[in-house]
Short mmCIF file of C-alpha atoms (C1' of nucleotides) in Angstrom, two decimals:
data_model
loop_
_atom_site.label_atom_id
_atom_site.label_comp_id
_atom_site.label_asym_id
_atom_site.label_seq_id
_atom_site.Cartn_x
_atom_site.Cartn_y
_atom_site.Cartn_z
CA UNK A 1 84.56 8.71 139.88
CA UNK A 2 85.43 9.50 143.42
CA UNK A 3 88.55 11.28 144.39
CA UNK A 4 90.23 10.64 147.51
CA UNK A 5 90.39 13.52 150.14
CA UNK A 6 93.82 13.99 148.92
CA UNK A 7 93.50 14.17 145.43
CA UNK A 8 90.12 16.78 146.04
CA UNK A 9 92.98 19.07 147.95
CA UNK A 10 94.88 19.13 145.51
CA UNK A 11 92.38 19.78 142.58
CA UNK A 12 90.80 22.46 145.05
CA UNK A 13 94.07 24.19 145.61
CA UNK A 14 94.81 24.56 141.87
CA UNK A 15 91.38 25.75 140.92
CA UNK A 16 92.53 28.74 143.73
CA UNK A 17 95.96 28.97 142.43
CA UNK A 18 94.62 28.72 138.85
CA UNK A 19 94.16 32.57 138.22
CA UNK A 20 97.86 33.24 139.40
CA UNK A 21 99.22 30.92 137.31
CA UNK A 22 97.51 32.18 134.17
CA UNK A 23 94.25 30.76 133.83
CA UNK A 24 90.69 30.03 136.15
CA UNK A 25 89.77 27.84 138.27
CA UNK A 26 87.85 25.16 136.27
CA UNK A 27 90.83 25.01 134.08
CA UNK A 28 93.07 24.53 136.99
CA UNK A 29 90.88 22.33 138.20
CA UNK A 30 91.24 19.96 135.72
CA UNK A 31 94.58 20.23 134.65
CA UNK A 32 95.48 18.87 138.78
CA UNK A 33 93.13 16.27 138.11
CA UNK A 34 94.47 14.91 134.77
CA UNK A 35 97.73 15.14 136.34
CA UNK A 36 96.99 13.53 139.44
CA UNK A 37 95.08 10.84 137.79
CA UNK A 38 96.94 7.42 136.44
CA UNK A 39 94.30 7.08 134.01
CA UNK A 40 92.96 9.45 131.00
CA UNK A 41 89.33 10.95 132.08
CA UNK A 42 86.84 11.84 129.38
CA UNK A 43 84.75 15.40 129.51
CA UNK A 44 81.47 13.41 131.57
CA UNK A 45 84.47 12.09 134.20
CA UNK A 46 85.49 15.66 134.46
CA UNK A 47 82.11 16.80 135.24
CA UNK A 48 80.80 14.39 137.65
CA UNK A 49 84.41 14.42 139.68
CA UNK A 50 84.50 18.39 139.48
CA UNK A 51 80.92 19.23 139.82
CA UNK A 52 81.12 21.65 136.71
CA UNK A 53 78.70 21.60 133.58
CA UNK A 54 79.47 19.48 130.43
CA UNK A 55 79.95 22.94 128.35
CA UNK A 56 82.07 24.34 131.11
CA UNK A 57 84.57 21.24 130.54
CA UNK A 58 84.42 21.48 126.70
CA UNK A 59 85.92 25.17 127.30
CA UNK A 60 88.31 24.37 129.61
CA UNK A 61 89.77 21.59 127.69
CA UNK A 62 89.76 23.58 124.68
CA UNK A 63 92.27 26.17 126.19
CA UNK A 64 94.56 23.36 127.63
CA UNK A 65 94.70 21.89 124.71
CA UNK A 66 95.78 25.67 122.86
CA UNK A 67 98.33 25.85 125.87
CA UNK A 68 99.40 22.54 124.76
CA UNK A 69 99.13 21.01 128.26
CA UNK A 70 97.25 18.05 127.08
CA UNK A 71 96.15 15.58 124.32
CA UNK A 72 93.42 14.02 123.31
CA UNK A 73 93.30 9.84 123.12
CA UNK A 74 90.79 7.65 122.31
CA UNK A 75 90.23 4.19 123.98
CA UNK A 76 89.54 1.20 121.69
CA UNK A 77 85.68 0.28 121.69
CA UNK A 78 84.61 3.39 123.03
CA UNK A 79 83.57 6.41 121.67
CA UNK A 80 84.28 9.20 123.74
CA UNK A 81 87.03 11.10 123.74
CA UNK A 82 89.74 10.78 126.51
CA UNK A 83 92.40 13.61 127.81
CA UNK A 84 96.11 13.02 129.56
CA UNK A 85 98.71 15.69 130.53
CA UNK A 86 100.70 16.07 126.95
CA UNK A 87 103.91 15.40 128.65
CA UNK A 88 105.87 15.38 132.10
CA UNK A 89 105.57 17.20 135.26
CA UNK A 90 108.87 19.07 133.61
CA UNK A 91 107.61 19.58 130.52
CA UNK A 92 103.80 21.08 131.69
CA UNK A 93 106.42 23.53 134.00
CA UNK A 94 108.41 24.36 130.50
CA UNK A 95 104.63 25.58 128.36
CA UNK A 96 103.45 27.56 131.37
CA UNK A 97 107.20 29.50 131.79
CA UNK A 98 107.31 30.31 127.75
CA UNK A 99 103.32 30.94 127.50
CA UNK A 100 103.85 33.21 130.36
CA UNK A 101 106.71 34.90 129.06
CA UNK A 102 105.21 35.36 126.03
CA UNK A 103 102.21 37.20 127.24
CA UNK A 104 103.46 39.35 130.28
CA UNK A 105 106.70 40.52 128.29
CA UNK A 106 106.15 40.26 124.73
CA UNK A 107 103.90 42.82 124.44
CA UNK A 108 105.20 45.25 126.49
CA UNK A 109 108.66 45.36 124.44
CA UNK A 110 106.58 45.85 121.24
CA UNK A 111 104.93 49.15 122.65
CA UNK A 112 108.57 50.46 124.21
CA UNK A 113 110.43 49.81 121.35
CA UNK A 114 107.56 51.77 118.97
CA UNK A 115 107.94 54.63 121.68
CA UNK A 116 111.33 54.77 121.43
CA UNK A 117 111.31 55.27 117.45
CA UNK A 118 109.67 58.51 118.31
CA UNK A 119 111.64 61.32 118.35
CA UNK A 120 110.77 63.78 121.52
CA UNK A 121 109.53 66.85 120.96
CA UNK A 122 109.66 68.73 124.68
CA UNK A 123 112.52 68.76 127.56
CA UNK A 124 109.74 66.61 129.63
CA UNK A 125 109.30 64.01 126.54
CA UNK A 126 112.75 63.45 126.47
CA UNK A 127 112.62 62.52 129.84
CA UNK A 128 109.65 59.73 129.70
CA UNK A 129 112.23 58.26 126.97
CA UNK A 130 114.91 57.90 129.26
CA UNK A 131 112.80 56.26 131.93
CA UNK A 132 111.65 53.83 128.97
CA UNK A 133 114.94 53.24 127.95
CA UNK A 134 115.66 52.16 131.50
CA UNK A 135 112.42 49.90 131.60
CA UNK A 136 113.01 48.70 128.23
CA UNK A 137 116.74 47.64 128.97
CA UNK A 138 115.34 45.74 132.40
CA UNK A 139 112.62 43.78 130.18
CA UNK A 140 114.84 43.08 127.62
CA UNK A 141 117.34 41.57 129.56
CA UNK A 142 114.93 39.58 131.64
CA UNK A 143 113.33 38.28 128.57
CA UNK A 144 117.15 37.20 126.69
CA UNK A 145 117.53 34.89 130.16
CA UNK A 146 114.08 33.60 130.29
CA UNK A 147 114.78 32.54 126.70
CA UNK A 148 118.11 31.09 127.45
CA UNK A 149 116.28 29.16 130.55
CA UNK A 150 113.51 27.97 128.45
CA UNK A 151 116.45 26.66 125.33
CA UNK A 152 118.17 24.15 127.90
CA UNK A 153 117.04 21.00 127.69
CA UNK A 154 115.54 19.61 130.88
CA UNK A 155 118.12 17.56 131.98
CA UNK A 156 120.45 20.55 131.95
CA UNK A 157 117.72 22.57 133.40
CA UNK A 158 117.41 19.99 136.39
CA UNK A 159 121.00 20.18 137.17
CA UNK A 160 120.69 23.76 137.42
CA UNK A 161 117.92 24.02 139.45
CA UNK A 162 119.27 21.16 141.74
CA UNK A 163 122.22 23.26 142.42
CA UNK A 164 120.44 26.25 144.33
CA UNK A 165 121.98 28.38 145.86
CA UNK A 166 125.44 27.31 144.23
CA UNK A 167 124.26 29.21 141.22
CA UNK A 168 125.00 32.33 142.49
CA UNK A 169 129.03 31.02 142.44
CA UNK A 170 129.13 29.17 139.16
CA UNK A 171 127.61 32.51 138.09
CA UNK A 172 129.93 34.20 139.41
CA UNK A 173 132.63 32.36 138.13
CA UNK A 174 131.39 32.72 134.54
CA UNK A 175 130.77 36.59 135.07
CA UNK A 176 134.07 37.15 136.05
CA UNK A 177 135.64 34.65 132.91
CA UNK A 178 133.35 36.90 130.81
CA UNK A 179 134.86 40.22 132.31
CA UNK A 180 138.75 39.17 132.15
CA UNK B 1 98.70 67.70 134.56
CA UNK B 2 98.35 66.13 131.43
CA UNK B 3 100.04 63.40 129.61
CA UNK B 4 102.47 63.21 126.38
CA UNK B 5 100.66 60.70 124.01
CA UNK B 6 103.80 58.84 124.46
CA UNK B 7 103.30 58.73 128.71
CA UNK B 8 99.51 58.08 127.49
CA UNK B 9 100.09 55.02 125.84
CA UNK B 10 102.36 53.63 128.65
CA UNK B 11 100.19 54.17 131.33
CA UNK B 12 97.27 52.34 129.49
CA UNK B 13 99.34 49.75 127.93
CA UNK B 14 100.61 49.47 131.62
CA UNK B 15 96.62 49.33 133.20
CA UNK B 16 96.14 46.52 130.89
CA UNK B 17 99.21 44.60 131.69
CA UNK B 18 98.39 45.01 135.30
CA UNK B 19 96.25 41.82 135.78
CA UNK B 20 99.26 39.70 134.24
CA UNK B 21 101.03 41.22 136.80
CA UNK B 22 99.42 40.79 139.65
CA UNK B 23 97.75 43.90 140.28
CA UNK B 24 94.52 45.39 138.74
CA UNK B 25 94.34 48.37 136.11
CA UNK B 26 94.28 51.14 138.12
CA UNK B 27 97.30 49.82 139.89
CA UNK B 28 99.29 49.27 137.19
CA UNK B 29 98.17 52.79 135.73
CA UNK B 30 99.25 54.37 139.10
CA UNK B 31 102.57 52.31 139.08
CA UNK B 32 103.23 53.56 135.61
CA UNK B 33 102.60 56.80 136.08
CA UNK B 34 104.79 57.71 138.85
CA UNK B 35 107.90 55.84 137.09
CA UNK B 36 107.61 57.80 134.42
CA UNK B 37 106.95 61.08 136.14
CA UNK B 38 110.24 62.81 136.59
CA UNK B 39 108.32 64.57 139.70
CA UNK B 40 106.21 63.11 143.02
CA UNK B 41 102.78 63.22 142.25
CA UNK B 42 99.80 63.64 144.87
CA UNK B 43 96.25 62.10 144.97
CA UNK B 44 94.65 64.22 143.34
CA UNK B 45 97.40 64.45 140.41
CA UNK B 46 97.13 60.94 139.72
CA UNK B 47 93.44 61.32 139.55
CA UNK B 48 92.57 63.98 137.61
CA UNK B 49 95.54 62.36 135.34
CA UNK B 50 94.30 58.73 134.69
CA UNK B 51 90.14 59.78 135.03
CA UNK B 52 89.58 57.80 137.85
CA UNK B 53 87.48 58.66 141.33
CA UNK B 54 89.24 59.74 143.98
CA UNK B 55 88.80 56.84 145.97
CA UNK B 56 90.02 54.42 143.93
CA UNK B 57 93.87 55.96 143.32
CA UNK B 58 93.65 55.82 147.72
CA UNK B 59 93.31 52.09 147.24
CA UNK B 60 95.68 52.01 145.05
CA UNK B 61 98.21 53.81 146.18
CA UNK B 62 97.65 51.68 149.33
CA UNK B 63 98.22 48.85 147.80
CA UNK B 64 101.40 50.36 145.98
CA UNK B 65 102.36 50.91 149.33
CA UNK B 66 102.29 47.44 150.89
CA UNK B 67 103.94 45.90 147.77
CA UNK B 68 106.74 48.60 148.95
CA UNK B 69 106.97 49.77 145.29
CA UNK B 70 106.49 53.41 146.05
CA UNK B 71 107.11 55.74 149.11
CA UNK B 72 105.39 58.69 150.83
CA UNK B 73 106.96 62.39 150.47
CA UNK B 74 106.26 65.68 151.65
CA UNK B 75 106.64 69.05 149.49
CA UNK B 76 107.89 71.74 152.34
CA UNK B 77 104.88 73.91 152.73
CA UNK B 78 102.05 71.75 151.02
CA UNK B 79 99.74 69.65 153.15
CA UNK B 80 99.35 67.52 150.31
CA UNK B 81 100.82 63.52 150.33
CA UNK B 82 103.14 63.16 147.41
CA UNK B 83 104.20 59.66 145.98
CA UNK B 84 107.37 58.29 143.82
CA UNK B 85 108.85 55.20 142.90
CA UNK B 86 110.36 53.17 146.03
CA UNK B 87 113.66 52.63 144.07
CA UNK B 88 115.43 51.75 140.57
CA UNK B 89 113.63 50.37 137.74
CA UNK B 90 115.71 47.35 139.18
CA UNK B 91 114.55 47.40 142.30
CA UNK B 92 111.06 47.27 141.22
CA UNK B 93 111.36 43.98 139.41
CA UNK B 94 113.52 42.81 141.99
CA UNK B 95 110.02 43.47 145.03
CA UNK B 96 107.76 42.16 141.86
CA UNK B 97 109.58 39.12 141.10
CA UNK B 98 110.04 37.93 145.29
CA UNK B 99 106.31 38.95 145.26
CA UNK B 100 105.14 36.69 142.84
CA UNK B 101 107.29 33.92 144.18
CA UNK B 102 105.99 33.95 147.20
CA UNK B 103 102.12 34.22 146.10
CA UNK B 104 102.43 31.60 143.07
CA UNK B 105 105.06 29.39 144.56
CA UNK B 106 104.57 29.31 148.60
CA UNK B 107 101.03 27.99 149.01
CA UNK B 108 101.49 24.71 146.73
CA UNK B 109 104.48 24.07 148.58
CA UNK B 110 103.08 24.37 151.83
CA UNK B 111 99.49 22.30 150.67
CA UNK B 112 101.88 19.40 148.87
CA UNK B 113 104.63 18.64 152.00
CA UNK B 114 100.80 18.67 154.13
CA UNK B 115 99.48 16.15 151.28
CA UNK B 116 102.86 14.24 151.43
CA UNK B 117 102.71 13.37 154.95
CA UNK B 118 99.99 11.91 155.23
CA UNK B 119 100.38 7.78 154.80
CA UNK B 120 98.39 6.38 151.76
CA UNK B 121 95.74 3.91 152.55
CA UNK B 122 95.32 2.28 148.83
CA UNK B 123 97.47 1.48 145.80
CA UNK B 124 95.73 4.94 144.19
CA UNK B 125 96.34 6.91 146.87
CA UNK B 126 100.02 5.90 146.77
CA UNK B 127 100.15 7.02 142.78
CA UNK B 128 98.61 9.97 143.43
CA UNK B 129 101.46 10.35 146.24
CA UNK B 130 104.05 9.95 143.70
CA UNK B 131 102.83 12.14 141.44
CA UNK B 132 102.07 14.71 143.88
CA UNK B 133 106.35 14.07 145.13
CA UNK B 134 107.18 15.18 140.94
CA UNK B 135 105.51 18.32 141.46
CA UNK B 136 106.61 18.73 144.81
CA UNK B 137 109.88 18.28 143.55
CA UNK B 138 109.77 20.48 140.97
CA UNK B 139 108.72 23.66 142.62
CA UNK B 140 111.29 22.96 145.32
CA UNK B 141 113.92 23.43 142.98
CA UNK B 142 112.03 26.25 141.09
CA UNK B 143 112.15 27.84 144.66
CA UNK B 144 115.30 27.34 145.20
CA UNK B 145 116.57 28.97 141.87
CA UNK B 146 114.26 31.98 142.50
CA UNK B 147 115.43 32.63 145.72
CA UNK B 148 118.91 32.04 144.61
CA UNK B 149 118.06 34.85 141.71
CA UNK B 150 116.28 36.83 143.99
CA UNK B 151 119.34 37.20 146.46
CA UNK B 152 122.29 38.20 143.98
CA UNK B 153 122.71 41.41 144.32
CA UNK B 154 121.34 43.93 141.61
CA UNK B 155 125.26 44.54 139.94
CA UNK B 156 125.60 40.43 139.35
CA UNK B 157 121.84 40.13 138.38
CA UNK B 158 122.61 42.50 135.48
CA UNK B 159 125.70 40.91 134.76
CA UNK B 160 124.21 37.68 134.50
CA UNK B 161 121.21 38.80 132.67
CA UNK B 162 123.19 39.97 130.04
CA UNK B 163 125.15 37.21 129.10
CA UNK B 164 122.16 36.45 127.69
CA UNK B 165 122.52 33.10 125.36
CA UNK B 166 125.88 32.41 127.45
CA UNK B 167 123.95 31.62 130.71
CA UNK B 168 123.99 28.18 129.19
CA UNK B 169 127.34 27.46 128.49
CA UNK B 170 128.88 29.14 132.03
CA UNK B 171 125.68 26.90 133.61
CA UNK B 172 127.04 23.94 131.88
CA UNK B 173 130.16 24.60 132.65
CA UNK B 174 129.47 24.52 136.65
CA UNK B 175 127.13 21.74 136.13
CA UNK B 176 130.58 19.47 135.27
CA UNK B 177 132.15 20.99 137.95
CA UNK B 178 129.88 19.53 140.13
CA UNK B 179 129.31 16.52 139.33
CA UNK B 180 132.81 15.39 138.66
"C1'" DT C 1 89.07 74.65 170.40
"C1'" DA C 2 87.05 75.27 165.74
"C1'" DA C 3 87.76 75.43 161.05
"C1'" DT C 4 90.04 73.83 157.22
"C1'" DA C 5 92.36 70.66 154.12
"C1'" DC C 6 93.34 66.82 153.31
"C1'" DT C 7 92.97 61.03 153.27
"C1'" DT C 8 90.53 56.69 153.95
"C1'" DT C 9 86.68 53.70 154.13
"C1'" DC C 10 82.97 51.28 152.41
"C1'" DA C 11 78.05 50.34 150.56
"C1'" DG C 12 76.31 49.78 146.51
"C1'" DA C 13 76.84 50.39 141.24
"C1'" DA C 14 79.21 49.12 137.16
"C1'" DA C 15 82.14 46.25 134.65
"C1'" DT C 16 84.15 41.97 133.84
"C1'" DT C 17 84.73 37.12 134.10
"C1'" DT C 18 83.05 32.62 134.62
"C1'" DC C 19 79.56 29.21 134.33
"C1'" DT C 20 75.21 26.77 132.96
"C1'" DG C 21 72.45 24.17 130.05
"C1'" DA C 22 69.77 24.12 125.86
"C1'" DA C 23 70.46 24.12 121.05
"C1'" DA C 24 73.36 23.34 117.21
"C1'" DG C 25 77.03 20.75 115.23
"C1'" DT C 26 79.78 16.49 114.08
"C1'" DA C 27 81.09 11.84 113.64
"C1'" DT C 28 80.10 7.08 114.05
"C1'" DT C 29 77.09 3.09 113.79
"C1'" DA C 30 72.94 0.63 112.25
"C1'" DT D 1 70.29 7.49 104.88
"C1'" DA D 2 68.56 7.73 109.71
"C1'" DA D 3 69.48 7.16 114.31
"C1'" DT D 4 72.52 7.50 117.93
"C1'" DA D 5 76.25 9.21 120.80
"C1'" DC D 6 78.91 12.18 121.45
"C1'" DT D 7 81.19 17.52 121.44
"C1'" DT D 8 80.96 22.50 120.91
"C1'" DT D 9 78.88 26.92 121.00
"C1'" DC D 10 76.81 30.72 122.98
"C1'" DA D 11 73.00 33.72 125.19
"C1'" DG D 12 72.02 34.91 129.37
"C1'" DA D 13 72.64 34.01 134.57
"C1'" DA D 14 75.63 34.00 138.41
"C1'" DA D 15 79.73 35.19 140.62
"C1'" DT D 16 83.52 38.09 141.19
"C1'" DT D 17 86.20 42.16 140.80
"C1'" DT D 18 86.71 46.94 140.33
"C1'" DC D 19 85.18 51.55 140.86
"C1'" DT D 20 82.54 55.66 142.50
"C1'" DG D 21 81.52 59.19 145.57
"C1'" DA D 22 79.47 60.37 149.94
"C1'" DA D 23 80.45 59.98 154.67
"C1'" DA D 24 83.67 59.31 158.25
"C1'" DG D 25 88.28 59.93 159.86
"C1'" DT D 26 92.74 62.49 160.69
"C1'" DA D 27 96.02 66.03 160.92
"C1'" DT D 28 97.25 70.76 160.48
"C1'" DT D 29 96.38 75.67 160.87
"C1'" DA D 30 93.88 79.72 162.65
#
DNA sequence: TAATACTTTCAGAAATTTCTGAAAGTATTA
DNA sequence: TAATACTTTCAGAAATTTCTGAAAGTATTA
């Protein structure tokens, strides 16, 4: 297995991008390369092509699998086991948005909203709570869209997207419907 | 200075969040702090405060600085630099959010329209070509939307946000409008 | 100008994350 | 059942990130 000078750019880039997206480099890595690649690659594939150990592969496919980003297959006649991207480009873009959302706002609602069943005791206290009333309102509200985002279906999503920066008018539109 | 155990457990649930968010513990503990805070706080404040070396909150309020999330103040008749939050709550998520697009979104775009124009030499190189035009296409349009987001201002982001669940329907709405 | 009161920098230490590769585990074939 | 062909685990090594605190830098006051 030899990658073109194109397809090494691109696995290189994602290994970078990788931590900002949620996860490190050899996973990135080889997420890009399953992607990029018309045909499923088995864990020694991986290795060779990346340069990474066996055991380092193992891991990494272990958490793409938990993220649900791809699936195991098995060619007939052999034994290994063989890995392609669990879905399209669309749906890979879907897992990462909800996984994400999941872990950078889930858990921060869960610790406002216990703070916010306290009652304060001091002037100063009941001054935090306002501020994390405020915070609390912002993540909230963030997290209801994000969840209304990730409930379209794609095609829906698509035309959305696809409509840039006429958004900001249809939205308008509907704010103002909403208001009336 | 010391903290409410309500302020407490923000500030470290807020440290530990920070790597999800694109900035490292003491960041995030810094950022925290100072939202919460009804009053500027100076270096040594935020030090003594959060246990860490006076060094490190410089860095960090440096970097605080250059992500424009908090501004410099002077108390009349103290030689000491005091710091608060750069704006609203929603003007915080507003510099985090066109942050993140730009660090998580810009370089793959710029790599991929490089990869793109090159011309392929093989039949693989040409799949890998199309695949690489999906993704390309995809984070255009993701882009797009976030930019589109990103420049509402802050009264229709709210409004939108909380329409919450109706987002879709006002979304499907202009999507017919479009296309017919 | 010198002394004082602060802030910033940065080399190396500490902590954390990632990776290797040998050993253990599992499933298939003989 | 034993041998073979694979996969997974995990202790410790390597790499990376974060943090400390002393030294250097800067601005204000005497």
């Amino acid at each position: 297995m030899i990658l073109s000078d194109s397809s090494q750019a691109l696995v290189l880039h994602f290994g970078e991008m990788g931590s900002r997206w949620g996860f490190n480099r050899t996973v990135g890595q080889i997420l890009a390369l399953l992607t990029i690649h018309p045909e499923p690659l088995n864990a020694d594939q991986l290795a060779q092509a990346l340069h990474i150990s066996r055991g380092n592969v193992s891991m990494g496919l272990k958490e793409l699998q938990a993220w649900r980003l791809i699936e195991r297959q098995h060619q007939p006649g052999d034994r290994k086991e063989y890995f392609t991207p669990a879905g399209s480009i669309w749906d890979m873009a879907r897992v990462v948005f909800e996984e994400r959302r999941k872990r950078e706002l889930d858990p921060t609602l869960t610790l406002l909203r216990q703070q916010l069943l306290e009652t304060p005791q001091t002037h100063n206290e009941t001054q935090t709570q306002e501020k994390m009333q405020e915070i609390y309102d912002l993540l909230e509200q963030l997290n209801t869209f994000a969840n209304a985002l990730h409930d379209m279906n794609p095609e829906r999503l698509k035309t959305l997207m696809s409509m840039g920066s006429g958004v900001s008018k249809v939205l308008n539109f509907g704010a103002k419907k909403k208001v009336s």
